[in-house]
Structure formats: C-alpha cells, structure tokens
C-alpha cells in the first residue's frame, strides 16, 4: 500500500497541514523578482513577496523542466516506492507536458514501479485540496489505482472561485486591456473568475465593490456545495488576510462549516494573480457555469 503522492509548487499546500502527511513531496518551481531567482535554493515569505509586488516589482515564473522532474522522481523510485503525481492544470501551463515526458522516461527505466500522473485541471489551493483528499485516502489504506480513479472523479467537482483586487496586475499579465483596467479601477469593478471543468480560467461576472465581490464567493459556494462532501474548505489570499477572514466568517455564518484553512497564494500563482486576490475552494455538484466554454461548444 506504500506509495508517494507528489505535486508541484503551484498547489499552495497549506503550511499548517504539511506535517500531517508522510511520503509526500512537492516539486519546487523557480520565480524571478528584481532579477533574483527564488523558489529552489532560497525563497521569500508570502509577506515579503507581496510587499515587493505592491512596490511595483513584476515577477516572472519558470516551468518545471523534464530534467528537474526526472531528478525529483528518481530517488523515490530507486527507494522502491510507487508514485501518484498530481500536476498543475495542463490548460494553464506547459509544466504538465514537461513532467509527462519525465514520467514516460522513468517508466521505462523502472518497469517494476508504478507512476500514475494526473492532470488536476486545478490551480493554487484547488490543486492543494485535491492533493489533500488523495493523501487522506492513501492514509486510510486506499491503493494507488483506486486513489487515482477517485481523484479524477473528484477533480470535476472541485470548485475554484476567486476575485482579484488589482486590475492593473491583470493588465500587465495580458488578462485585461489597459482601458478595462483604468475604467474598472475608477468604477471599483471587481471581476469574479473561476477554473472551469477543462482547467481553464473564465470570468463569471463583474461586480462593483470589494465587499460585494467577497460575498459573491460565499454565494457561489452556497449554490454549488455538497455539504457532506466538504471535510474541509480552503481559502487562499494574496496578502489580504482580513478579506480572507471575512470570507471565512461568512461561510461559517451561512453554512455552519468551521473546518476552514487559510493559506497564502504562493509566489508562482501570485505572480499572475497579483496582490489582493482572494480565492475559495470546495467540493460542489459540478464546476460548470452558464457561460462555460464547454456549454458554448455543445
């Protein structure tokens, strides 16, 4: 029954839960800010990272290379362990393809070992929540094949809703136009986004005012969630703990769920989301919205 579960640094796995699990490893990912590379040999705290972003620094990120993934997995396999790897959404990054090549090569090198790789179609703490449930299932003695199948089933119900506060950061990342960023900031327009069933980012709505946007996160959860399936709720934030706490309090008030874990959005995802983003992750009836690309194509 022994096998490792691995993931990558985009998962923003909560620090307070890291020590709860053995045989669990995270592939580090590099990011560069102010011409200094972090993420591998040295890193920044969430506060330090977002202070730099707040002061105008524009970070960049790097993919996990096939070489990095191979060197990460090989010692685990050499020690006689199988691996269930849960990867960042293939629709949001080419990291999936790089890691897949590594897995294919290592499968030939270690024919007696199992390496099952799953496209999470998730991001940030949504990916972390999928990993958390896989770790919990393994520690309850679920075998690797059943855990892989259950994780695939669960990912199509793992809802991600988030609202950024800084449209100018989205503009610099090419997500919105300069005109939209200026107009939105003047009018206090806050977009509501989600990760759809294909693992892509999509916009649900544009709301006026920060508080309304935060309350809308909770509203979507109330509409979508399956209470008995939510052992824990994850909330991540880009250095705006007060807003994350506000969402947490409203969830407790509206649903009675109290097992809610807050975590920083890490530098890799934060490089694209920007300071002030708040995100909510839970198990829902589905992860399809009326404007979903999947529906448009059918």
XYZ file of C-alpha atoms in Angstrom:
298
model
C 0.000 0.000 0.000
C 3.024 2.264 0.342
C 3.373 4.932 -2.318
C 4.359 8.561 -2.531
C 1.985 11.344 -3.516
C 3.716 14.237 -5.231
C 2.652 17.566 -6.668
C 4.216 20.878 -7.706
C 4.674 24.287 -6.107
C 1.626 25.763 -7.833
C -0.556 23.845 -5.360
C -0.046 26.297 -2.442
C -0.440 23.438 0.026
C -1.268 24.840 3.498
C 1.793 25.036 5.732
C -0.227 24.013 8.777
C -1.085 20.661 7.147
C 2.335 19.751 5.740
C 3.448 17.840 8.819
C 0.277 15.727 8.836
C 1.480 13.520 5.987
C 4.490 11.326 5.318
C 5.626 10.151 1.871
C 4.578 13.449 0.318
C 6.830 15.736 -1.717
C 6.397 18.940 -3.721
C 8.466 19.782 -6.810
C 9.806 23.325 -6.302
C 9.321 25.918 -9.047
C 11.503 28.927 -9.763
C 10.340 32.513 -9.918
C 12.340 35.684 -10.534
C 11.713 39.058 -8.940
C 14.008 42.081 -9.052
C 16.464 39.994 -11.104
C 16.908 37.430 -8.320
C 15.746 33.834 -8.706
C 13.857 32.251 -5.818
C 11.951 29.033 -5.253
C 14.747 26.463 -5.476
C 17.659 27.310 -3.161
C 16.010 30.260 -1.437
C 12.532 31.668 -1.181
C 10.522 34.627 0.078
C 7.745 34.570 2.638
C 4.289 35.482 1.371
C 4.546 38.880 3.046
C 7.985 39.603 1.579
C 6.885 38.575 -1.913
C 3.720 40.667 -1.978
C 5.481 43.690 -0.480
C 7.770 43.634 -3.497
C 4.801 43.281 -5.875
C 2.996 46.097 -4.050
C 6.033 48.301 -4.580
C 5.999 47.732 -8.333
C 8.133 44.611 -8.881
C 6.890 42.384 -11.704
C 7.798 38.732 -11.058
C 8.181 36.054 -13.707
C 7.912 32.288 -13.350
C 9.624 29.259 -14.895
C 8.216 25.883 -15.912
C 9.306 22.641 -14.309
C 11.681 21.108 -16.850
C 11.764 17.451 -17.777
C 15.241 17.225 -16.221
C 14.043 18.724 -12.914
C 11.083 16.344 -12.774
C 13.266 13.320 -13.599
C 15.785 14.160 -10.884
C 12.943 14.748 -8.418
C 11.194 11.412 -9.061
C 14.208 9.130 -9.495
C 15.290 8.832 -5.812
C 11.718 7.995 -4.800
C 11.581 5.196 -7.371
C 15.072 3.964 -6.524
C 13.934 3.548 -2.918
C 11.249 1.120 -4.132
C 8.226 3.438 -3.985
C 5.399 3.929 -6.459
C 4.206 7.480 -7.221
C 0.861 9.192 -7.704
C 1.686 12.624 -9.134
C -0.981 15.341 -9.212
C 0.050 18.105 -11.612
C -0.952 21.730 -12.212
C -3.684 22.148 -14.841
C -2.409 21.380 -18.344
C -4.688 24.164 -19.642
C -2.772 26.781 -17.638
C 0.846 25.691 -18.046
C 3.185 23.580 -20.172
C 4.605 22.109 -16.976
C 2.251 19.138 -17.411
C 3.845 18.180 -20.740
C 7.389 18.514 -19.369
C 6.598 16.296 -16.384
C 4.754 13.794 -18.582
C 7.913 13.268 -20.658
C 9.843 12.619 -17.442
C 7.246 10.081 -16.308
C 7.355 8.278 -19.654
C 11.164 8.051 -19.495
C 11.193 6.853 -15.882
C 8.514 4.247 -16.565
C 10.961 2.612 -18.974
C 13.845 2.975 -16.509
C 11.839 1.487 -13.612
C 9.472 -1.061 -15.230
C 8.589 -2.611 -11.847
C 7.390 0.677 -10.363
C 4.019 2.392 -10.893
C 3.973 6.079 -11.798
C 0.450 7.408 -12.207
C 0.213 11.036 -13.330
C -2.990 13.002 -13.030
C -3.820 16.324 -14.705
C -5.521 18.099 -11.795
C -7.225 20.701 -14.034
C -6.872 22.754 -10.844
C -4.779 25.658 -9.609
C -3.451 27.038 -6.331
C -5.268 25.702 -3.264
C -7.756 23.922 -5.542
C -4.880 21.681 -6.569
C -3.892 21.501 -2.889
C -7.385 20.383 -1.887
C -7.316 17.606 -4.489
C -3.914 16.544 -3.134
C -5.199 16.716 0.462
C -8.062 14.313 -0.285
C -5.669 11.946 -2.110
C -3.281 11.971 0.858
C -6.132 11.328 3.278
C -7.417 8.438 1.162
C -3.956 6.875 0.945
C -3.505 7.111 4.703
C -6.827 5.271 5.057
C -5.243 2.456 3.005
C -6.702 3.191 -0.428
C -4.466 1.649 -3.081
C -2.817 3.774 -5.745
C -5.094 2.757 -8.634
C -8.306 3.433 -6.712
C -6.894 6.717 -5.399
C -6.040 7.798 -8.941
C -9.573 6.978 -10.138
C -11.202 8.700 -7.165
C -9.063 11.800 -7.701
C -10.160 12.006 -11.347
C -13.776 11.763 -10.236
C -13.302 14.412 -7.545
C -11.493 16.956 -9.740
C -14.656 17.559 -11.798
C -16.392 18.675 -8.604
C -13.575 20.744 -7.126
C -14.805 24.317 -7.445
C -12.479 27.328 -7.664
C -13.852 30.866 -7.328
C -11.637 33.911 -6.959
C -11.655 37.674 -7.214
C -8.559 39.797 -7.834
C -8.331 43.305 -6.424
C -5.797 44.792 -8.821
C -6.882 45.035 -12.447
C -3.578 46.651 -13.366
C -1.719 43.472 -12.435
C -4.080 41.516 -14.686
C -3.410 44.091 -17.394
C 0.376 43.617 -17.081
C -0.176 39.874 -17.357
C -2.261 40.338 -20.519
C -5.557 39.252 -18.904
C -7.382 42.584 -19.408
C -6.812 45.660 -21.598
C -5.369 48.920 -20.299
C -8.703 50.632 -20.978
C -10.595 47.992 -18.976
C -8.088 48.232 -16.121
C -8.368 52.022 -15.885
C -12.162 52.030 -16.170
C -12.537 49.147 -13.746
C -10.309 50.770 -11.158
C -12.133 54.100 -11.384
C -15.514 52.385 -11.009
C -14.276 49.860 -8.403
C -15.208 46.947 -10.678
C -14.037 43.579 -9.380
C -14.115 40.569 -11.730
C -15.278 37.172 -10.477
C -13.389 34.291 -12.090
C -13.327 30.506 -11.817
C -11.445 27.496 -13.139
C -13.769 25.554 -15.410
C -14.087 21.819 -15.975
C -11.361 21.940 -18.644
C -8.968 23.593 -16.207
C -9.131 26.999 -17.901
C -9.738 30.431 -16.367
C -13.080 32.039 -17.170
C -14.972 35.120 -15.983
C -18.389 34.758 -14.342
C -19.243 38.330 -13.515
C -18.004 41.869 -12.873
C -19.108 43.302 -9.559
C -18.965 46.816 -8.161
C -17.058 46.985 -4.899
C -14.749 44.692 -2.991
C -17.230 43.610 -0.301
C -19.810 42.585 -2.877
C -17.204 40.509 -4.702
C -16.185 38.735 -1.491
C -19.797 37.998 -0.596
C -20.309 36.614 -4.094
C -17.627 33.992 -3.404
C -19.730 32.734 -0.499
C -22.919 32.911 -2.558
C -21.435 30.652 -5.240
C -20.370 28.194 -2.578
C -23.882 28.108 -1.109
C -25.323 27.374 -4.557
C -22.808 24.698 -5.557
C -21.542 22.903 -2.474
C -22.371 19.371 -1.344
C -22.246 19.740 2.473
C -21.467 16.102 3.270
C -18.551 16.051 0.798
C -16.719 19.014 2.323
C -14.474 17.695 5.058
C -12.511 20.949 4.837
C -12.692 24.249 2.932
C -9.583 26.029 1.627
C -9.302 29.799 1.245
C -6.169 31.357 -0.213
C -5.222 35.006 -0.349
C -2.545 37.274 -1.796
C -1.550 39.148 1.377
C -5.058 40.289 2.303
C -5.735 38.213 5.413
C -8.556 40.474 6.622
C -10.551 39.823 3.449
C -9.870 36.074 3.697
C -11.044 36.114 7.324
C -14.182 37.960 6.258
C -14.988 35.222 3.731
C -14.293 32.564 6.359
C -16.663 34.199 8.865
C -19.425 34.432 6.250
C -19.008 30.750 5.327
C -19.341 29.762 8.983
C -22.392 32.012 9.323
C -24.107 30.768 6.153
C -23.171 27.070 6.173
C -22.078 26.120 9.677
C -18.818 24.661 8.320
C -15.947 25.514 10.658
C -13.054 23.433 9.324
C -11.657 26.160 7.072
C -7.947 26.509 6.279
C -6.420 29.811 5.162
C -3.165 29.998 3.227
C -1.157 32.490 1.199
C -1.337 32.254 -2.580
C 2.253 31.283 -3.280
C 4.673 33.293 -5.424
C 4.246 31.145 -8.560
C 0.479 31.647 -8.767
C 0.744 35.079 -7.114
C 2.994 36.258 -9.937
C -0.065 36.043 -12.193
C -2.930 36.735 -9.767
C -1.469 39.827 -8.121
C -1.681 41.231 -4.600
C -5.178 41.322 -3.105
C -6.640 38.211 -4.726
C -8.957 36.053 -2.581
C -9.864 32.512 -3.676
C -12.288 29.883 -2.346
C -12.115 26.104 -2.939
C -14.645 23.385 -2.103
C -16.421 20.278 -3.440
C -19.551 21.138 -5.427
C -22.268 19.495 -7.502
C -20.259 20.387 -10.594
C -17.845 23.081 -11.751
C -19.823 24.329 -14.734
C -21.143 27.895 -15.025
C -23.741 29.061 -17.598
C -21.025 30.816 -19.600
C -18.667 27.848 -19.526
C -16.785 27.171 -22.775
C -17.897 23.535 -22.505
C -21.531 24.590 -22.788
C -20.828 27.028 -25.609
C -19.252 24.261 -27.652
C -22.170 21.827 -27.199
